[in-house]
PDB file of C-alpha atoms in Angstrom:
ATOM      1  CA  UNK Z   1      97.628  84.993  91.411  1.00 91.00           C
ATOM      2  CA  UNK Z   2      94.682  82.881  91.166  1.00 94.00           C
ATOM      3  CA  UNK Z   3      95.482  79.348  91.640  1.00 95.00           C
ATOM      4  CA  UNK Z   4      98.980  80.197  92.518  1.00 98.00           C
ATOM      5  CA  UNK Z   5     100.591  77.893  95.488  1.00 98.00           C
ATOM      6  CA  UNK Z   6     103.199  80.784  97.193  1.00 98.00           C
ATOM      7  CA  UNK Z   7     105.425  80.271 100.104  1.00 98.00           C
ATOM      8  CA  UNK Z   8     106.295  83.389 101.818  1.00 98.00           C
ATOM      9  CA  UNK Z   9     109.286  83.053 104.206  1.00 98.00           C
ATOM     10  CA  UNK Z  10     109.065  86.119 107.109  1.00 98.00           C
ATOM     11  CA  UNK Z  11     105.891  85.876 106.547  1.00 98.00           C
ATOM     12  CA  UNK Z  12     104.856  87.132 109.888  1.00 96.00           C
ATOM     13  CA  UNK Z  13     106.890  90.516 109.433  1.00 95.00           C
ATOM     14  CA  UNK Z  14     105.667  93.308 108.417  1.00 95.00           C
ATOM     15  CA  UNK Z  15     106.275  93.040 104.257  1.00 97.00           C
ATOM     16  CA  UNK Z  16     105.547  89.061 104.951  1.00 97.00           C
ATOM     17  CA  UNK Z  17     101.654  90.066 106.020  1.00 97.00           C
ATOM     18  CA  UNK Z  18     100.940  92.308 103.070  1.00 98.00           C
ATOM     19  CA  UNK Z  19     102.281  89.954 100.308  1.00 98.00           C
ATOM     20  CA  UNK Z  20     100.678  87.096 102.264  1.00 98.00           C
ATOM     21  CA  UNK Z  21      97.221  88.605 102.601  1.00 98.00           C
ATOM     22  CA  UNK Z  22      97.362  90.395  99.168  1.00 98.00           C
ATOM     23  CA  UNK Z  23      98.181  87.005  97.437  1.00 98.00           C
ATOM     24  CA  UNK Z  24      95.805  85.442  98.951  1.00 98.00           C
ATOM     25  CA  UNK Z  25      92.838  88.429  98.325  1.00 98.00           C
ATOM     26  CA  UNK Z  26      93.916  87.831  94.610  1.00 98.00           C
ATOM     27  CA  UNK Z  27      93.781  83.185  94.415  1.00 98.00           C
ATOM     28  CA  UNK Z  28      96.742  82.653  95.490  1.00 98.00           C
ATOM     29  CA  UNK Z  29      96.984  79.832  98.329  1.00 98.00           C
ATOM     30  CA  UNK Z  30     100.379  80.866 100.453  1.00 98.00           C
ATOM     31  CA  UNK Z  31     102.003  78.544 102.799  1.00 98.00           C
ATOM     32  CA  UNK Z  32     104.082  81.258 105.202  1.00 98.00           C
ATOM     33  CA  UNK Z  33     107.301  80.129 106.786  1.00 98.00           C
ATOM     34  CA  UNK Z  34     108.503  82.195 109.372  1.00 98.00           C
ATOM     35  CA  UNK Z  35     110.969  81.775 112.669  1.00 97.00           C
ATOM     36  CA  UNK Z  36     107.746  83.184 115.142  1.00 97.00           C
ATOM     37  CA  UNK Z  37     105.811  80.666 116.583  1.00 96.00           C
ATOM     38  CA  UNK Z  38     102.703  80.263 114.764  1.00 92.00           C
ATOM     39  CA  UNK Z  39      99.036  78.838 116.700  1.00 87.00           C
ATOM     40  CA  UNK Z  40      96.966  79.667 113.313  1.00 92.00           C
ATOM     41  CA  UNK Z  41      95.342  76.411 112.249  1.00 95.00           C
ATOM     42  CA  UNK Z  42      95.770  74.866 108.736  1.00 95.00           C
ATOM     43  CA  UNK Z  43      93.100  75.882 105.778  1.00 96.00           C
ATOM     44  CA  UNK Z  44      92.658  74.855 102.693  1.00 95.00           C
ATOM     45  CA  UNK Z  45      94.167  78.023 101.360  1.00 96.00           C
ATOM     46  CA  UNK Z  46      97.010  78.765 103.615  1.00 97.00           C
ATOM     47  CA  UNK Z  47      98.939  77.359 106.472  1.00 98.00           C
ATOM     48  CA  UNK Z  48     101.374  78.913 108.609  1.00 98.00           C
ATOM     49  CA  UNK Z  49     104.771  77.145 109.201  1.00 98.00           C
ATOM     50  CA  UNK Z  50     106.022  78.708 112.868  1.00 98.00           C
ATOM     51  CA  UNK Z  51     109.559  78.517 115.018  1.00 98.00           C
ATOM     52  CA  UNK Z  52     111.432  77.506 111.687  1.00 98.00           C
ATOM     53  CA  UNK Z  53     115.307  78.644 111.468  1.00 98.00           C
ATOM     54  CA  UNK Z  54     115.848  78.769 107.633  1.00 98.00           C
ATOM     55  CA  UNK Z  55     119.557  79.332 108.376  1.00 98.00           C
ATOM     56  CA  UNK Z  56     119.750  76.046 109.006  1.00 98.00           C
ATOM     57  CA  UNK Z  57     119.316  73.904 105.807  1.00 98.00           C
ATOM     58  CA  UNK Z  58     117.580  70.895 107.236  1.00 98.00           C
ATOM     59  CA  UNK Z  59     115.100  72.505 108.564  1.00 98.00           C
ATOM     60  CA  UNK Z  60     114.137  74.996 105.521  1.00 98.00           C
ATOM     61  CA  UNK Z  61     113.798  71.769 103.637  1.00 98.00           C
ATOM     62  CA  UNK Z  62     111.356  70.327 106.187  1.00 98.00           C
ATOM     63  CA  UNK Z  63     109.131  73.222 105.915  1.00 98.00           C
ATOM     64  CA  UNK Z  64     108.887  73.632 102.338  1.00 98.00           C
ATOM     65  CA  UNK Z  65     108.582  70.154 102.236  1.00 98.00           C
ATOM     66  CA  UNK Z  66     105.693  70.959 104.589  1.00 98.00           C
ATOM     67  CA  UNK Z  67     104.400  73.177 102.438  1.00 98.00           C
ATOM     68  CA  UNK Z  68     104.277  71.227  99.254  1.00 98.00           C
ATOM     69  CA  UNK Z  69     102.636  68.183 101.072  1.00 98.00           C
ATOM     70  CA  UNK Z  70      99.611  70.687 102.032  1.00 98.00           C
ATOM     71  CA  UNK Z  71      99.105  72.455  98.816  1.00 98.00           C
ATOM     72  CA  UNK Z  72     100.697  69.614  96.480  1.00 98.00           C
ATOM     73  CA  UNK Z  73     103.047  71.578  95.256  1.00 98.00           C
ATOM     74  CA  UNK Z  74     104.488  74.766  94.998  1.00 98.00           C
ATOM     75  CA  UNK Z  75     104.743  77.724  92.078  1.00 98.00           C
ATOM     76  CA  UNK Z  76     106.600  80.919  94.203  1.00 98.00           C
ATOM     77  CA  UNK Z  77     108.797  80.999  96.453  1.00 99.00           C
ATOM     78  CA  UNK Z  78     109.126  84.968  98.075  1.00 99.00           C
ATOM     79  CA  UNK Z  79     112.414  85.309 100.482  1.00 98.00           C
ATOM     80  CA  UNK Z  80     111.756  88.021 102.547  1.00 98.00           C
ATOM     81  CA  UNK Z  81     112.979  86.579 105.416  1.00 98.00           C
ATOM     82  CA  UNK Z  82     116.112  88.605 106.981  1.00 97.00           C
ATOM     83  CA  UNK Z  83     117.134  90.885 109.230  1.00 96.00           C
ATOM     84  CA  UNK Z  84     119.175  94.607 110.022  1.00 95.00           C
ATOM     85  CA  UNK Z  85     121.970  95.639 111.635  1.00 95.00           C
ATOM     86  CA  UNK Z  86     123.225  99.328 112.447  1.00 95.00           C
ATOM     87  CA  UNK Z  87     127.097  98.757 113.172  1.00 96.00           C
ATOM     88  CA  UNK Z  88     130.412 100.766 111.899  1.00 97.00           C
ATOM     89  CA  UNK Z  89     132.585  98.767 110.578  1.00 97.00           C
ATOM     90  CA  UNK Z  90     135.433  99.842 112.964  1.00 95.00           C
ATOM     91  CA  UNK Z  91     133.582 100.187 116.017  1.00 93.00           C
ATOM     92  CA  UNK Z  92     130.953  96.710 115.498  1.00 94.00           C
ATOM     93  CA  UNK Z  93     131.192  92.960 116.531  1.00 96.00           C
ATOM     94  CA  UNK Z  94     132.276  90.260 113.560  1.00 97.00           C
ATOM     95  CA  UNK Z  95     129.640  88.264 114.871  1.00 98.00           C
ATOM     96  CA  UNK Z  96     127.215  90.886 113.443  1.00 98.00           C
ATOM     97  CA  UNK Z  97     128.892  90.061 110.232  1.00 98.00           C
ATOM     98  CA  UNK Z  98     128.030  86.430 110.820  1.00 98.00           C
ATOM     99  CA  UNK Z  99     124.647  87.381 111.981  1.00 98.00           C
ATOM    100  CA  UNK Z 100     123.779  89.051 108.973  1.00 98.00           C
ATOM    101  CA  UNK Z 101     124.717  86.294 106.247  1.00 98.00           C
ATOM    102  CA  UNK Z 102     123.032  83.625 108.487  1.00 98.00           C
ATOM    103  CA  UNK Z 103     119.782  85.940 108.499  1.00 98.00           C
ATOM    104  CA  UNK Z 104     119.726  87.747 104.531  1.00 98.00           C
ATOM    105  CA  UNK Z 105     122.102  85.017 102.601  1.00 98.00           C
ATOM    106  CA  UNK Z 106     121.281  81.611 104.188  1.00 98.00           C
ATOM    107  CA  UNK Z 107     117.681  82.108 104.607  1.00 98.00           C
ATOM    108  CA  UNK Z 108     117.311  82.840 101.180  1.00 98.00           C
ATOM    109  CA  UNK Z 109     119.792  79.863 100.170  1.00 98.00           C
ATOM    110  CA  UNK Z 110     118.513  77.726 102.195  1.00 98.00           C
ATOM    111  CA  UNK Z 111     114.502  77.933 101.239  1.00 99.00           C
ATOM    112  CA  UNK Z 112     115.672  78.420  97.511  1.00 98.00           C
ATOM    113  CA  UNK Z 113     117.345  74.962  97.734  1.00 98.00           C
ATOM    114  CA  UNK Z 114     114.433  73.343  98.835  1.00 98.00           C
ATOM    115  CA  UNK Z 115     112.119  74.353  96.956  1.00 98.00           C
ATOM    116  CA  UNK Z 116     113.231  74.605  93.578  1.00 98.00           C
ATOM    117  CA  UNK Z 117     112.725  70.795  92.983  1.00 98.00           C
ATOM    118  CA  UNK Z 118     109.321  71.933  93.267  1.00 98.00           C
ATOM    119  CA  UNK Z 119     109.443  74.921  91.218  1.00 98.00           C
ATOM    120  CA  UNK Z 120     110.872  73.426  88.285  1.00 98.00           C
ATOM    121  CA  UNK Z 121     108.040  71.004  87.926  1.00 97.00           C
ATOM    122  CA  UNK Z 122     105.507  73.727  88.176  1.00 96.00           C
ATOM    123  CA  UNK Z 123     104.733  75.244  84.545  1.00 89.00           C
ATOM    124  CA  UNK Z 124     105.553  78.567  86.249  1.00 94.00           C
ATOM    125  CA  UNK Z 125     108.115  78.728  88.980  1.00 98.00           C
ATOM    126  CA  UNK Z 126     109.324  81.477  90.257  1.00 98.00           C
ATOM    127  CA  UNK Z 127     111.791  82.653  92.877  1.00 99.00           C
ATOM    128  CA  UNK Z 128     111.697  86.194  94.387  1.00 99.00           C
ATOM    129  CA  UNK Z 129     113.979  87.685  96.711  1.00 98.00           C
ATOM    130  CA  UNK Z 130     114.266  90.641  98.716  1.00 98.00           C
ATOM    131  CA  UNK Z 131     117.796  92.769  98.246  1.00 98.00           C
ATOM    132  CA  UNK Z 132     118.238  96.079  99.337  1.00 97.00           C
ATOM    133  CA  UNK Z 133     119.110  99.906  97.432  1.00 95.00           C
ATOM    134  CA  UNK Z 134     121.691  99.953 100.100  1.00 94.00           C
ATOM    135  CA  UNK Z 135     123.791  97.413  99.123  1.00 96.00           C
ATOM    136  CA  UNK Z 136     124.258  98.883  95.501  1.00 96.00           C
ATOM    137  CA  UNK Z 137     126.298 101.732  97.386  1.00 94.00           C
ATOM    138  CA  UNK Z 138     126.988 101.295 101.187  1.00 95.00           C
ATOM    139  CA  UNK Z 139     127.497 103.967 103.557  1.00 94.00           C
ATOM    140  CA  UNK Z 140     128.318 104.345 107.090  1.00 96.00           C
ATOM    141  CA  UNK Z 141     127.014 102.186 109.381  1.00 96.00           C
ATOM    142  CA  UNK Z 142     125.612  99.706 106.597  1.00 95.00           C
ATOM    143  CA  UNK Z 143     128.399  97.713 106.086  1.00 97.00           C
ATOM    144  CA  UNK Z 144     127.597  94.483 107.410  1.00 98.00           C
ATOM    145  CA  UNK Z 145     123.934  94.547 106.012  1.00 97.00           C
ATOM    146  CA  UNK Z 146     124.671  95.962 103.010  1.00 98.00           C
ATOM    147  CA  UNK Z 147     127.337  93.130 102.196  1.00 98.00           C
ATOM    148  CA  UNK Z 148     124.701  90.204 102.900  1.00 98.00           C
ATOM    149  CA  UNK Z 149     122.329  92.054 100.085  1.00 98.00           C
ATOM    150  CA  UNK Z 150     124.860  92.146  98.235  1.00 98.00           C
ATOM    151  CA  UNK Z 151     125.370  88.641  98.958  1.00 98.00           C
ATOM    152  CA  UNK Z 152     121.469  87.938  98.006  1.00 98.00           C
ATOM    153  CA  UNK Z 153     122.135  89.571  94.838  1.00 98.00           C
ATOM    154  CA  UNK Z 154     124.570  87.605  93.634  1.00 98.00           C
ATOM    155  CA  UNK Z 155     122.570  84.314  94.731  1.00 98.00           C
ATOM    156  CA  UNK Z 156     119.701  85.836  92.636  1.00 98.00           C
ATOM    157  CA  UNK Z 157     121.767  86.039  89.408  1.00 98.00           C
ATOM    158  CA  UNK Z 158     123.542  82.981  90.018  1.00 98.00           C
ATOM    159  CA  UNK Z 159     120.349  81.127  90.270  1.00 98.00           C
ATOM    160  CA  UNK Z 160     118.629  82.971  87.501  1.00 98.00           C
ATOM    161  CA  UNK Z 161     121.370  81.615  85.137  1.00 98.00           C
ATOM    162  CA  UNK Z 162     121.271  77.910  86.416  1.00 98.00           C
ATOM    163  CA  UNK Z 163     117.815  77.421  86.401  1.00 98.00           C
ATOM    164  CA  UNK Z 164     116.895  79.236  83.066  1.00 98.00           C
ATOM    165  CA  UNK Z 165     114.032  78.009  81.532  1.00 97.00           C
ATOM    166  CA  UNK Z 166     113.018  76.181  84.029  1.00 98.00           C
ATOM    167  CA  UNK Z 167     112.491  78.933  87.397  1.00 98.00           C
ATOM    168  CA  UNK Z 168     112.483  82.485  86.615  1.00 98.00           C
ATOM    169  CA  UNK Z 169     114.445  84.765  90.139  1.00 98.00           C
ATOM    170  CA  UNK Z 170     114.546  87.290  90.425  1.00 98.00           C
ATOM    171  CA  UNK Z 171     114.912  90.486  93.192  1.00 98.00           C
ATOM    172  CA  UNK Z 172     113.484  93.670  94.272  1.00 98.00           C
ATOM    173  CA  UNK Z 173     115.827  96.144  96.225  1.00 97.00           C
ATOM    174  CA  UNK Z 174     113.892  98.316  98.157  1.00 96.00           C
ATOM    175  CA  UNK Z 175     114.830 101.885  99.371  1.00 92.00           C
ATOM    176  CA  UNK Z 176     113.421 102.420 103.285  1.00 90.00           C
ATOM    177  CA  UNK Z 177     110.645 100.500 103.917  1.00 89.00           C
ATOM    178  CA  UNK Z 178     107.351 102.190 105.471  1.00 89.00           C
ATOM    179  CA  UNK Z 179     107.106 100.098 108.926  1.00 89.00           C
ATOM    180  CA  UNK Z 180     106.139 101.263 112.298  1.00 89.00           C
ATOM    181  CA  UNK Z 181     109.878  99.916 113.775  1.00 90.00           C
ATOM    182  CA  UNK Z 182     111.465 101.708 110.965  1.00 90.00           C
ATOM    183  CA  UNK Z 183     109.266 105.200 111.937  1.00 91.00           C
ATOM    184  CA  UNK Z 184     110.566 104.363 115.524  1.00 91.00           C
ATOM    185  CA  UNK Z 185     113.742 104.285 114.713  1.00 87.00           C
ATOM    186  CA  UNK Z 186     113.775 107.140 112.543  1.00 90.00           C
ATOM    187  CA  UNK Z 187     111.155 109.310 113.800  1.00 92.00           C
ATOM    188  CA  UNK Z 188     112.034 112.447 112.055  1.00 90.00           C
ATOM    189  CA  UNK Z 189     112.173 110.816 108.354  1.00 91.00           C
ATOM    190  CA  UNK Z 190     110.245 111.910 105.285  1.00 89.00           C
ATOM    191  CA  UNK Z 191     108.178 109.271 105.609  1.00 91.00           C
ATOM    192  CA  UNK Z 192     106.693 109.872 102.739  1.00 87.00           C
ATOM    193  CA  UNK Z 193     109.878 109.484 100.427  1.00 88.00           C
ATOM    194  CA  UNK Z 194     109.767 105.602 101.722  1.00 90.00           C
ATOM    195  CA  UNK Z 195     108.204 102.805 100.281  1.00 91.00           C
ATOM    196  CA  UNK Z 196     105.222 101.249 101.341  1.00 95.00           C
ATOM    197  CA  UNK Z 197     104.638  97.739 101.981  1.00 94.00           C
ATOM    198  CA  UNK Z 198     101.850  97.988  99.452  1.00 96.00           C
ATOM    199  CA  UNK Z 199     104.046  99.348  96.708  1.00 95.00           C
ATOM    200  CA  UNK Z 200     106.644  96.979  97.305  1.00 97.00           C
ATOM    201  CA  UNK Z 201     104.082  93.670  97.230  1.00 97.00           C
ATOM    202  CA  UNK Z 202     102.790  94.808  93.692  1.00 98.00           C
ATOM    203  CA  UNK Z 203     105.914  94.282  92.576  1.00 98.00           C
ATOM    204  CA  UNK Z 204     106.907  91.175  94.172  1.00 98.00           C
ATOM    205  CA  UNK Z 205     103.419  89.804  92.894  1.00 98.00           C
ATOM    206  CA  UNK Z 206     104.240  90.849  89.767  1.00 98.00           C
ATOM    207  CA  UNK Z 207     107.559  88.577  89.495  1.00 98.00           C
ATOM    208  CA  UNK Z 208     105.817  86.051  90.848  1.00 98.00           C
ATOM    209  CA  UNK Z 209     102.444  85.814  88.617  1.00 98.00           C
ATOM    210  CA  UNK Z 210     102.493  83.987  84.980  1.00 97.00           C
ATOM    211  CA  UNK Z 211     103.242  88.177  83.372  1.00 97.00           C
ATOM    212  CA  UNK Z 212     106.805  88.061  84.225  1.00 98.00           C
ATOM    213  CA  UNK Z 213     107.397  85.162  82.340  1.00 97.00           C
ATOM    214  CA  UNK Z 214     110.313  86.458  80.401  1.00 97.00           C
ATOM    215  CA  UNK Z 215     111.858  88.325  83.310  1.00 98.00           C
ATOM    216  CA  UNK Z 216     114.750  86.077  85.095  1.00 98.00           C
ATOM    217  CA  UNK Z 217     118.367  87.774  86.514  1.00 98.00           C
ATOM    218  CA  UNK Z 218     116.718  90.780  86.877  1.00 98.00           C
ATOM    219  CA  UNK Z 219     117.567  93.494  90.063  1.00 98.00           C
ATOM    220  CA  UNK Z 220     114.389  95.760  90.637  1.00 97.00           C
ATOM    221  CA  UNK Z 221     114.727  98.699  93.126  1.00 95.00           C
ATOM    222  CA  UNK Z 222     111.438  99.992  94.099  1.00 95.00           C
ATOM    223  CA  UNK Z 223     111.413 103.143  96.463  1.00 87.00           C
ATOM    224  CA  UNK Z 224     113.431 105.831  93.986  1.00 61.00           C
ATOM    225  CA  UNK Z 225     112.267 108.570  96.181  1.00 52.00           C
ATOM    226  CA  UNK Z 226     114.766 108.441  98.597  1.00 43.00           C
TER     227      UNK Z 226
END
């Protein structure tokens, strides 16, 4: 990661932080995007972009644009911005339908969009996203979400095709993340069959350092123990 100029959309969340922070204890200078408000002041090596919808396009292009004017450019691009929804399909509200493209599909449209100009005139561009286990195999209640990963994975491998040779994408599909909301809302879990934040980022750093070089189209899950 040394050297690396990474924007991390979400990057306020709870994945976000750790791939933030762990790119940045490893070189890396991250520009973090997130829809939170942000006070933290501009550095050298990493500035935070606050109160930005990246479902809308305009203004996902005005914050990477952001980004690349601070750093000069841009190599990574990590979506992990998105969000979760618990809703039978019988019994829940189309708009959560809506809600959940907007959040998992657009986001990561949206910020891909604008920054691959950039990306393709680093000598190492690369595009990560974050899909889910779930949406290889839905079951109750995960309808909704699990279609918009779904979604993301198709965007992935779409992308991966048009830009090859020029910006490597690629996702990881992780089982149950390791978060305090998600040991709220499921406090009698193995927690220990999850993944952790940790695990997750090594992998996501991985796809995005100069090693995965010949890795493009590719769908990762990370979190078998489920």
């Amino acid at each position: 990661m040394q050297g690396k100029i990474i924007v991390v959309t979400g990057a306020l969340g709870a994945l976000g932080k750790v791939v933030a922070e762990t790119a940045q204890s490893r070189g890396a200078r991250v520009a973090g995007i997130d829809h939170a408000p942000s006070q933290a002041p501009a550095t050298p090596e990493s500035i935070e972009i606050g109160g930005v919808d990246l479902s809308d396009a305009a203004k996902a292009k005005t914050a990477v644009g952001a980004a690349a004017r601070h750093f000069g450019r841009i190599d990574a691009l990590i979506n992990i911005a998105g969000g979760f929804a618990f809703e039978t399909v019988g019994d829940g509200d189309i708009k959560t339908w809506h809600r959940m493209y907007a959040l998992n599909v657009l986001t990561a449209l949206n910020a891909s969009r604008a920054a691959l100009p950039h990306l393709a005139a680093s000598k190492a561009g690369r595009i990560v996203n974050i899909g889910a286990m779930s949406a290889l195999q839905a079951g109750s209640g995960m309808g909704s979400y699990a279609a918009s990963k779904a979604g993301v994975h198709r965007l992935t491998e779409a992308l991966a095709s048009e830009w090859k040779g020029k910006v490597t994408v690629n996702a990881v599909l992780p089982s149950i993340i390791d978060t305090r909301a998600n040991r709220a809302d499921m406090p009698k879990a193995d927690f220990s069959r999850w993944v952790t934040p940790q695990e997750l980022t090594e992998v996501i750093l991985f796809l995005a350092s100069d090693a995965a070089s010949g890795v493009t189209g590719a769908l990762i899950p990370v979190g078998g123990r489920v």
